[in-house]
Short mmCIF file of C-alpha atoms and ligand atoms in Angstrom, two decimals:
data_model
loop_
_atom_site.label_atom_id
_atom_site.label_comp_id
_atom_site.label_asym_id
_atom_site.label_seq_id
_atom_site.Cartn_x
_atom_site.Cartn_y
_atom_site.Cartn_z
CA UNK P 1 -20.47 16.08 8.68
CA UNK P 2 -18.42 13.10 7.18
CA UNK P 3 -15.77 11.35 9.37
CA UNK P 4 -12.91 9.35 8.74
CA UNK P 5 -12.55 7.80 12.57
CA UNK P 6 -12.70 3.95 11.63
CA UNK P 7 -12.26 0.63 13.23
CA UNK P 8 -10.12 -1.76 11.66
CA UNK P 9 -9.53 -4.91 13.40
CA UNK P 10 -10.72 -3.82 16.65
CA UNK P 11 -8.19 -1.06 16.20
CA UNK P 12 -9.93 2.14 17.01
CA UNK P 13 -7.79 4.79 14.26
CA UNK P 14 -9.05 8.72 13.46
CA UNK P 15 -7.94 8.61 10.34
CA UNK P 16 -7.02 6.03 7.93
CA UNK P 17 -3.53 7.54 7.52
CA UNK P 18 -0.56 5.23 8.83
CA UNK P 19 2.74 5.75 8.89
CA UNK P 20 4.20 3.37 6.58
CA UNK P 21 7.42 0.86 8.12
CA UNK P 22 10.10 2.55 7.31
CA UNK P 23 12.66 6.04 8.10
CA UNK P 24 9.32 7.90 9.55
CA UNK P 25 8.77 5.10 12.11
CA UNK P 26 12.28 4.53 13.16
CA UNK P 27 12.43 5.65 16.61
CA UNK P 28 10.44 6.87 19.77
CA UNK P 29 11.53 10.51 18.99
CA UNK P 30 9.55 10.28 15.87
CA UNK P 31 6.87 8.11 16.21
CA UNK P 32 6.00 10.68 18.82
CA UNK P 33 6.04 13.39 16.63
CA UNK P 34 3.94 11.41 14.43
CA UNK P 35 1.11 10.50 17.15
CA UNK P 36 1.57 14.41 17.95
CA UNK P 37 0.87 15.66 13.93
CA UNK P 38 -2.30 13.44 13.79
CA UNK P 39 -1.15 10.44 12.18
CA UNK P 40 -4.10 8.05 12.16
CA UNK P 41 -1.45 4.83 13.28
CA UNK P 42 2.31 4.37 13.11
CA UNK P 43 3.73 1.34 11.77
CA UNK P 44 7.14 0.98 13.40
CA UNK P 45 10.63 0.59 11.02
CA UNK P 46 10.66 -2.97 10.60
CA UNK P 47 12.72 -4.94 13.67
CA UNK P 48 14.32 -8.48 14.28
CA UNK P 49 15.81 -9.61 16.71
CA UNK P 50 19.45 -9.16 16.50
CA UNK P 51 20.42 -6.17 15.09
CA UNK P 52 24.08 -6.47 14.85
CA UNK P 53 23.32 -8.44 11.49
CA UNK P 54 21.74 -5.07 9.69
CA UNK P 55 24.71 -3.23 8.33
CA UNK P 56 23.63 -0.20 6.43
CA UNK P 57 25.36 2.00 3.03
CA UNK P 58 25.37 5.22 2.29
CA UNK P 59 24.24 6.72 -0.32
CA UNK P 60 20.87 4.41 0.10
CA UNK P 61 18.28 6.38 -1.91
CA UNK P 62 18.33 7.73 -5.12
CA UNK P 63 15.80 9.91 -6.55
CA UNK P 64 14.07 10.30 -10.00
CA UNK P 65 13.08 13.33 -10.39
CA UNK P 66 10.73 15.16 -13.08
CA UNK P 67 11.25 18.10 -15.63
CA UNK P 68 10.02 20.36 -12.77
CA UNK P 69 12.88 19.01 -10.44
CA UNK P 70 9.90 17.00 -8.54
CA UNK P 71 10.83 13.97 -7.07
CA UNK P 72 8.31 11.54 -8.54
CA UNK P 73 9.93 8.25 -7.82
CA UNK P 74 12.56 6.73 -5.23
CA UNK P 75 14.93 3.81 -4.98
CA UNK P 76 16.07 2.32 -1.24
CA UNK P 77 19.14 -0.08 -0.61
CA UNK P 78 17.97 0.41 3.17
CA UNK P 79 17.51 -2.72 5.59
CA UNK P 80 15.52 -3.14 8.19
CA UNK P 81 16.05 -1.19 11.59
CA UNK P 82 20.14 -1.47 12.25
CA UNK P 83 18.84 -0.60 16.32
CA UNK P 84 19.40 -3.64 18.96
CA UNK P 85 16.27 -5.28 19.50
CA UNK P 86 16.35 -4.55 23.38
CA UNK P 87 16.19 -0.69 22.72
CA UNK P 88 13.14 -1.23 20.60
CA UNK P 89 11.39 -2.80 23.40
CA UNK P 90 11.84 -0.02 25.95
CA UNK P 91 10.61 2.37 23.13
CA UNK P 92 7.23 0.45 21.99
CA UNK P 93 6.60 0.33 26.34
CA UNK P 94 7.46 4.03 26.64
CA UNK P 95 4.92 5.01 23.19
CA UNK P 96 2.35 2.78 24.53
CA UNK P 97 2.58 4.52 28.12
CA UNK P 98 2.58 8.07 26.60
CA UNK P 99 0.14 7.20 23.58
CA UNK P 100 -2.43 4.79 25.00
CA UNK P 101 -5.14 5.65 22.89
CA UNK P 102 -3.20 5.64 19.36
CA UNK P 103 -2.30 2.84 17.65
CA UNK P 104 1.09 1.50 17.25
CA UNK P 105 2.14 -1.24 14.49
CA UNK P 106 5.40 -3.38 15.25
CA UNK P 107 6.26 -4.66 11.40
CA UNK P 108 8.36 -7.42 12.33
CA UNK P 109 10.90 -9.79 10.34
CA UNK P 110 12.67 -13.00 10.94
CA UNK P 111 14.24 -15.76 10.02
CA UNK P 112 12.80 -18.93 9.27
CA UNK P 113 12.86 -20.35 12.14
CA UNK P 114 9.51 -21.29 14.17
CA UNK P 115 11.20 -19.99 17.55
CA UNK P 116 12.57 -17.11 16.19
CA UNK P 117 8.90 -15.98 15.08
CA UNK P 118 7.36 -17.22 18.24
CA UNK P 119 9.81 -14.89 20.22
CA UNK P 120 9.60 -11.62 18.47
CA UNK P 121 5.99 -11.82 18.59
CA UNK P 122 5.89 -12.71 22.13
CA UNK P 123 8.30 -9.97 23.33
CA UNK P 124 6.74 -7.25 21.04
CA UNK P 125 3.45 -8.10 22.84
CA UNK P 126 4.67 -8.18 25.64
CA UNK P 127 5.58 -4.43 25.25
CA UNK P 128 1.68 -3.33 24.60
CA UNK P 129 2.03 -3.16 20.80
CA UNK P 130 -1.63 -3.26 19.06
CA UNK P 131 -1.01 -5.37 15.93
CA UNK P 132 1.73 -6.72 14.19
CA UNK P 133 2.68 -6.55 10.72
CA UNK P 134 5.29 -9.27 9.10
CA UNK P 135 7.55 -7.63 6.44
CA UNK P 136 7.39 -10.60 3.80
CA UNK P 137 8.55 -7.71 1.27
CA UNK P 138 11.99 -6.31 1.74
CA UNK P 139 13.39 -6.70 -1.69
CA UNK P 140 17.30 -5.73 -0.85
CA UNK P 141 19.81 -6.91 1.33
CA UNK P 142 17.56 -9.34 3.51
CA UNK P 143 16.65 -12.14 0.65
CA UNK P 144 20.39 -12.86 0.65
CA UNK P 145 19.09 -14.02 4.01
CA UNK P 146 16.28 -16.09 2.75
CA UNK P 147 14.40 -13.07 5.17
CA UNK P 148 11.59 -10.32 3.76
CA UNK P 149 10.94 -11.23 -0.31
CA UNK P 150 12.33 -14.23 -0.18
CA UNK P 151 9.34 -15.48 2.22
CA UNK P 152 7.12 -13.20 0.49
CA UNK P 153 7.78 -15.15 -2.86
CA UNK P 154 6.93 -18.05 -1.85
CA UNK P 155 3.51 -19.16 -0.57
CA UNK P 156 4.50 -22.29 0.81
CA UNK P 157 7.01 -20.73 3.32
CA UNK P 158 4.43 -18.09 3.68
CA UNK P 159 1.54 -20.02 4.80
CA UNK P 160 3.78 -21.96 7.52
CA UNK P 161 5.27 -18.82 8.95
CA UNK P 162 2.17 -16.83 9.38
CA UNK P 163 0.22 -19.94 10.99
CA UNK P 164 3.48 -19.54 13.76
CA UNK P 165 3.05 -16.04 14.06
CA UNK P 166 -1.10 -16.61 14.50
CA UNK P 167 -0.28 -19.25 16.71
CA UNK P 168 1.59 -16.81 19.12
CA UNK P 169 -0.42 -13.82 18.49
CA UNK P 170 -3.22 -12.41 20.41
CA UNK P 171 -3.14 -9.09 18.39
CA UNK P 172 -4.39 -8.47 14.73
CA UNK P 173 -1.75 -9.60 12.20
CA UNK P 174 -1.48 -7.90 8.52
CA UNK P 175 0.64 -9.97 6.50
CA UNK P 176 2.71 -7.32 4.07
CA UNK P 177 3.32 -8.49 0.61
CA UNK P 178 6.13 -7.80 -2.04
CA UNK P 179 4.24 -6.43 -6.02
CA UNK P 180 7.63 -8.43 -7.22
CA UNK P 181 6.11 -11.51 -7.82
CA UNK P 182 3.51 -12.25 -10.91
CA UNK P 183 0.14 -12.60 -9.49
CA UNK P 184 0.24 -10.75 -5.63
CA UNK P 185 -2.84 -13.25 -4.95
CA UNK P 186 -0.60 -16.32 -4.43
CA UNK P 187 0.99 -15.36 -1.47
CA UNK P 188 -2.03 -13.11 -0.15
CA UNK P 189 -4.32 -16.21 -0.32
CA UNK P 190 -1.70 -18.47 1.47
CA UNK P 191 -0.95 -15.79 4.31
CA UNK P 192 -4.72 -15.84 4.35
CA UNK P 193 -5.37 -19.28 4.66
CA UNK P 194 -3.34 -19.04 7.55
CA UNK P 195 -5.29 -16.95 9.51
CA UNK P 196 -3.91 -13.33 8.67
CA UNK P 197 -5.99 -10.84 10.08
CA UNK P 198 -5.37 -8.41 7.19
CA UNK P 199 -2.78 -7.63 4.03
CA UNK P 200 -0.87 -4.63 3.67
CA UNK P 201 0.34 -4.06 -0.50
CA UNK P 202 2.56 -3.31 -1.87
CA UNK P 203 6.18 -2.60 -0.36
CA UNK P 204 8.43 -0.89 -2.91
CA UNK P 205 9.38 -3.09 -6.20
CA UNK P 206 12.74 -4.45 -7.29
CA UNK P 207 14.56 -1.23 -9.43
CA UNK P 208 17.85 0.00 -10.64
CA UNK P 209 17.39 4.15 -10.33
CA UNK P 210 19.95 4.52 -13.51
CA UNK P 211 23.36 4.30 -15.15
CA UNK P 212 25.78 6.89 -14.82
CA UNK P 213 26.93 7.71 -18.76
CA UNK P 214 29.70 9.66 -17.54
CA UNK P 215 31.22 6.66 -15.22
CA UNK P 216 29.27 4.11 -16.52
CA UNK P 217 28.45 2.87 -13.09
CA UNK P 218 24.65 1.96 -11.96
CA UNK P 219 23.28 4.49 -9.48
CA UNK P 220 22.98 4.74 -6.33
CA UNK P 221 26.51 4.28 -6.44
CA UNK P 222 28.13 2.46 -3.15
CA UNK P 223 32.41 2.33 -3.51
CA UNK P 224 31.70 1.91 -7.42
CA UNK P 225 28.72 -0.34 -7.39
CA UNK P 226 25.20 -0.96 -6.75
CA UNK P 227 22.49 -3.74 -5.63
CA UNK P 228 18.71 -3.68 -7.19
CA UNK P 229 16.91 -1.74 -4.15
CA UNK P 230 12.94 -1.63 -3.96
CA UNK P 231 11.28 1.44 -5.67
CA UNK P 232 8.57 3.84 -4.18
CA UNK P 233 6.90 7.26 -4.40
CA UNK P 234 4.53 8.51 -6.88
CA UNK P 235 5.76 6.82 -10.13
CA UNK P 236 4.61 3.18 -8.43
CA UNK P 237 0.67 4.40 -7.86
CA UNK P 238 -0.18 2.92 -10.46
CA UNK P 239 0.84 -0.46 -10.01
CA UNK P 240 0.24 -0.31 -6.42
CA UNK P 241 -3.52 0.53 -7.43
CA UNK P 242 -3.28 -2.77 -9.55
CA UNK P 243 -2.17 -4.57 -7.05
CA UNK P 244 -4.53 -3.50 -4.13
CA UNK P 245 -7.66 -4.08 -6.62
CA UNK P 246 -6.49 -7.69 -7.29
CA UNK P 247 -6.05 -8.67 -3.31
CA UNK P 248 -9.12 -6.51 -2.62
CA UNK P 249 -11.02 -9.00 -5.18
CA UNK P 250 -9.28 -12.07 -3.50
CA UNK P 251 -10.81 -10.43 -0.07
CA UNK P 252 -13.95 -10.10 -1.44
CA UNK P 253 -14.48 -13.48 -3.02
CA UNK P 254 -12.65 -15.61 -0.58
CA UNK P 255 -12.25 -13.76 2.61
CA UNK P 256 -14.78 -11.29 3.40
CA UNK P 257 -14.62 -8.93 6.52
CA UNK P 258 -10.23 -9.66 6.29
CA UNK P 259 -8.63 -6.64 6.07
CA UNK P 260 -6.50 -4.05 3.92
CA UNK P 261 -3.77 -1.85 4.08
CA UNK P 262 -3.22 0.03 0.82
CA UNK P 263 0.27 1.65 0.52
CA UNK P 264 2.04 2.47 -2.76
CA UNK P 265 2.74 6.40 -3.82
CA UNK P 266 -0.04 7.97 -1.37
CA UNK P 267 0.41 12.08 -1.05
CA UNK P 268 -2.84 12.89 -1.33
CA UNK P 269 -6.25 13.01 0.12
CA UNK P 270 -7.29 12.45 -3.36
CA UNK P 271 -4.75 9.39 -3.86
CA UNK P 272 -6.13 8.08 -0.31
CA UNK P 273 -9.49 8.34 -1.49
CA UNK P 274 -8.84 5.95 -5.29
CA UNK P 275 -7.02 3.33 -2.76
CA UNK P 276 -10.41 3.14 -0.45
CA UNK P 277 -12.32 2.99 -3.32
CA UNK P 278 -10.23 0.10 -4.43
CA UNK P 279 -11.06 -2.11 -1.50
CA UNK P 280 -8.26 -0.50 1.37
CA UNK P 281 -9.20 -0.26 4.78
CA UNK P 282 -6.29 2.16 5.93
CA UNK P 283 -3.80 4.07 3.69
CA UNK P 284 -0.20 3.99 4.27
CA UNK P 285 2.59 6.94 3.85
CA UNK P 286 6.13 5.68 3.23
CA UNK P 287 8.28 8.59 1.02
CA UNK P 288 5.33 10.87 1.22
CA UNK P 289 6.49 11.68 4.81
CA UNK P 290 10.26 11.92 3.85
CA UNK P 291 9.40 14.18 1.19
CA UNK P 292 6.36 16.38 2.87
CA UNK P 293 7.16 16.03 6.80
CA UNK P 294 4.79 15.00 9.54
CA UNK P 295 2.38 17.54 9.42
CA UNK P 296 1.41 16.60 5.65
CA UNK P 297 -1.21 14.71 7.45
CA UNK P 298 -3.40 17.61 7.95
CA UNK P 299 -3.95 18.58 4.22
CA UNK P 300 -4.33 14.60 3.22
CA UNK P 301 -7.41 14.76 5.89
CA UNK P 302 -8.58 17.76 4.74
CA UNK P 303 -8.93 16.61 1.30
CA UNK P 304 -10.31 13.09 1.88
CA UNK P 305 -12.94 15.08 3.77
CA UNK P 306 -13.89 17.55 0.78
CA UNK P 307 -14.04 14.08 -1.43
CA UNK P 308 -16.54 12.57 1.32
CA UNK P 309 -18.70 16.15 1.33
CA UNK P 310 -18.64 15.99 -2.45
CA UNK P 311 -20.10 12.65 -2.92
CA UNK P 312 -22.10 12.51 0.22
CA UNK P 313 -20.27 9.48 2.49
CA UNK P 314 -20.24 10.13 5.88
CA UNK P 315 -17.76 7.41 6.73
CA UNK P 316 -15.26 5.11 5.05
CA UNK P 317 -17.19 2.50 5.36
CA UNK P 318 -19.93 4.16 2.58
CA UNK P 319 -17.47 3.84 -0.47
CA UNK P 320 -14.77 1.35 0.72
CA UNK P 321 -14.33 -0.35 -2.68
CA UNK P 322 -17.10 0.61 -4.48
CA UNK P 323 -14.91 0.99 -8.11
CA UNK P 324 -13.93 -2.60 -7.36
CA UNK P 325 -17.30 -3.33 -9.83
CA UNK P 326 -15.91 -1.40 -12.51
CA UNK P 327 -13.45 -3.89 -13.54
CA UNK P 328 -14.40 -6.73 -16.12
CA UNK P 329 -12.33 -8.48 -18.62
CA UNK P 330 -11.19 -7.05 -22.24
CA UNK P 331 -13.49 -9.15 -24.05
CA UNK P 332 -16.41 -7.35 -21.67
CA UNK P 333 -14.81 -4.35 -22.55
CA UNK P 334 -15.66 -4.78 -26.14
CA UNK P 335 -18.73 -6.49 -26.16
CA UNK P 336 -20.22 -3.11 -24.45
CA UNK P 337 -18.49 -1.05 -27.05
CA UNK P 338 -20.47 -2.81 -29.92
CA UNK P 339 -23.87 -2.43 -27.89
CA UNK P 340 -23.55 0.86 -27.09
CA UNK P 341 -22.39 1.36 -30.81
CA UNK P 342 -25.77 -0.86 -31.68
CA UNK P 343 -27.65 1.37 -29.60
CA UNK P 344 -26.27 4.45 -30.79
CA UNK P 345 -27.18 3.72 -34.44
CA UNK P 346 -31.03 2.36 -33.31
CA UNK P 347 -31.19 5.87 -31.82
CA UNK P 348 -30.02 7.71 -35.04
CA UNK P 349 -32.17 5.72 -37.14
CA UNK P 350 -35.31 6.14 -34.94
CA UNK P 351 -34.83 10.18 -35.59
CA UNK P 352 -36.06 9.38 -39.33
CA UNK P 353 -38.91 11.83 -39.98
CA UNK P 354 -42.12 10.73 -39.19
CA UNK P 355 -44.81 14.04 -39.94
CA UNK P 356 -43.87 17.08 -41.82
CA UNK P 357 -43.67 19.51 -38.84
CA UNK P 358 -40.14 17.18 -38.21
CA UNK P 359 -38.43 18.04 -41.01
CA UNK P 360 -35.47 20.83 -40.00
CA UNK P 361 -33.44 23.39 -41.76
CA UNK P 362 -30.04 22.42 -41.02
CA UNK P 363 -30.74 18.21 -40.81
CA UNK P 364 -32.59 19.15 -44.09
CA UNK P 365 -30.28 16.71 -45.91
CA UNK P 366 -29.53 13.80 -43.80
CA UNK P 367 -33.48 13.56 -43.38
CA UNK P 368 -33.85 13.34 -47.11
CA UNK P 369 -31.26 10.47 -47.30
CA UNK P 370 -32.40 8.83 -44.51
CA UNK P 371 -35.98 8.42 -46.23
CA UNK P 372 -34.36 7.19 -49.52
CA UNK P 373 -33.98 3.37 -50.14
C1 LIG T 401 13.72 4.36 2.74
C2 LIG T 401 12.66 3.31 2.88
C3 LIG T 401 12.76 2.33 3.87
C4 LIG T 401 11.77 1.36 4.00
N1 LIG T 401 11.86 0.44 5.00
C5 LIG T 401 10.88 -0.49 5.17
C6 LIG T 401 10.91 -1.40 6.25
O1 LIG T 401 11.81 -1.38 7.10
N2 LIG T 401 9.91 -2.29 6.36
C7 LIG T 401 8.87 -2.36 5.46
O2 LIG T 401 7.97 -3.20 5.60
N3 LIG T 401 8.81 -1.48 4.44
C8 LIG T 401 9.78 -0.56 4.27
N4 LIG T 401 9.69 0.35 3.25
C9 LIG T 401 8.56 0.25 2.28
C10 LIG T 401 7.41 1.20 2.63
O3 LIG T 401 6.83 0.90 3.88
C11 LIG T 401 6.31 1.16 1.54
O4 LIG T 401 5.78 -0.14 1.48
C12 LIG T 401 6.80 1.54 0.16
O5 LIG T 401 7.81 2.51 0.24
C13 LIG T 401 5.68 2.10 -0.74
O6 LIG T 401 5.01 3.19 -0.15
P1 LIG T 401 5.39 4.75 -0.39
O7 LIG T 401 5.36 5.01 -1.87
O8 LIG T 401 4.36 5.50 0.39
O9 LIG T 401 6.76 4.92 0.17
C14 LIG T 401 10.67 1.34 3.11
C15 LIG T 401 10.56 2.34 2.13
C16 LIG T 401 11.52 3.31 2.00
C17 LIG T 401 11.37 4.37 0.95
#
């Protein structure tokens, strides 16, 4: 019987599936219902420590949706939690005394300011949270702060924050990385270098959802305007899959037994399974939840478990990026083409007929031919 009960980290999970930082972490009431459905961790809406700063819009998402009217991809304008700090710490005590088995994630954000990082972690720890994870990624709103992306950008800023936070920490620290930047190994080897337990990729990428041709004003539409927001849900698999293959490489070669968190358009089982296979430790659920509910966990289980049955792995651990050796570089790509063409043609020419009893009635033909000069 295949399980998917894994350690990551020292963190004992049941499943790989965690809640992703965002609307279906954003309070006690339901991360609760989360721990409750089965979720495997919960990675709490990201927090900093003074609220009053986060002012929120509405409308804040916009959906694309396909032919079939299925939502397939999702902008945000959303900040980070808009809840004072102080309430957050009561909550992460009151989870930890009513979950103390089940992991919870505080995805924290600040600015950048040594103390300021050196207190959040302090005071989230002292509240009994397992891990942390440091929202370098927020693509809206927060940059104008030189907070989230704007960190995330830049490796240099990167490597100095997360060697405060790992100076402060006791807990394991995943380091959570924007896909808006050209080559996601940059700031994954700097956050690294400083002693990041783990990566979590991607958070959503810089969009615009769409132009109104009616008003001729850029959706999602706030008092006439808009702001680029970060994009999620099924249309960014893809590049999320990209993206986690490339850090999962950087892991491999330069800092084996760190850590992954693969997020990016999971609603699957299925989807789960390609991001494990592609080097991810743990899977995280973002818009899958707002679009599914809580207990979508069940069939995503259920599924990952048929996959394992199918091909025979009785834990994660037995195809945890095993398509990672599938990749190679174009030029690899077509230098196998022209041997297996090679080959192909050795084959065809080997079938020339060597005794009478070979000769056939409908090759009758090409076996002439292929004895003439
Ligand atoms: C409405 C919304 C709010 C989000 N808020 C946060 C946040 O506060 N902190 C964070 O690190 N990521 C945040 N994210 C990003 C998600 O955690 C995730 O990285 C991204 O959406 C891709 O995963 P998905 O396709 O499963 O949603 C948010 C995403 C959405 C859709």
């Amino acid at each position: 019987m295949p399980t998917l009960a894994t350690t990551v980290d020292g963190l004992k999970l049941p499943n790989p599936f965690v809640i992703g930082s965002g609307p279906p972490g954003t309070n006690l009431n339901v991360i609760t219902k989360a721990f409750q459905e089965g979720w495997g961790a919960v990675i709490a809406k990201t927090v900093s420590l003074d609220a009053s700063k986060v002012v929120n819009v509405t409308p804040r998402y916009a959906k694309l949706l396909a032919g079939s009217g299925e939502v397939i991809g999702w902008e945000n304008i959303e900040l980070i939690s808009d809840r004072p700090f102080k309430l957050w710490e009561d909550e992460f005590k009151k989870c930890k005394d009513q979950f103390p088995d089940r992991v919870l994630i505080a995805s924290i954000m600040e600015e950048y300011r040594k103390d300021a990082w050196v207190e959040i972690v302090e005071r989230c720890q002292a509240c009994g949270v397992d891990a942390f994870e440091l929202n370098f990624s927020c693509p809206h709103g927060l940059p104008e702060r030189k907070m989230g992306a704007a960190m995330g950008e830049n490796p240099e800023i990167l490597k100095e924050v997360v060697a405060w936070v790992m100076g402060a920490a006791k807990k394991p620290v995943w380091a959570k990385m924007t896909p808006n930047v050209t080559h996601i190994e940059d700031p994954s080897r700097a956050a690294l270098k400083s002693g990041a337990t783990g990566i979590s990729a991607i958070n959503t990428i810089r969009s615009v959802m769409g132009v109104n041709l009616d008003t001729l004003r850029p959706e999602p539409n706030v008092e006439g305007y808009t702001t680029p927001g970060g994009y999620s849900s099924r249309a960014v698999k893809p590049i999320a899959l990209r993206m986690v293959m490339e850090v999962a490489q950087l892991i491999r070669k330069e800092f084996p037994g760190r850590s992954l968190s693969a997020i990016g358009g999971v609603e699957t089982g299925n989807d789960a399974a390609e991001f494990i296979l592609l080097g991810g430790d743990t899977v995280q659920v973002c818009t899958g939840v707002m679009k599914f509910g809580y207990e979508h966990v069940k069939p995503m289980c259920e599924q990952l478990l048929a996959f394992m049955a199918k091909h025979k792995f009785d834990t994660l651990a037995d195809f945890k990026g095993k398509s990672l050796d599938y990749f190679t570089t174009h030029a690899d790509l077509v230098k196998r083409q022209a041997e297996r063409k090679a080959a192909q043609k050795a084959a065809a020419t080997a079938k020339v007929v060597k005794s009478d009893g070979e000769w056939s009635g409908s090759e009758f033909v090409k076996q002439s031919d292929a004895l003439a000069r």
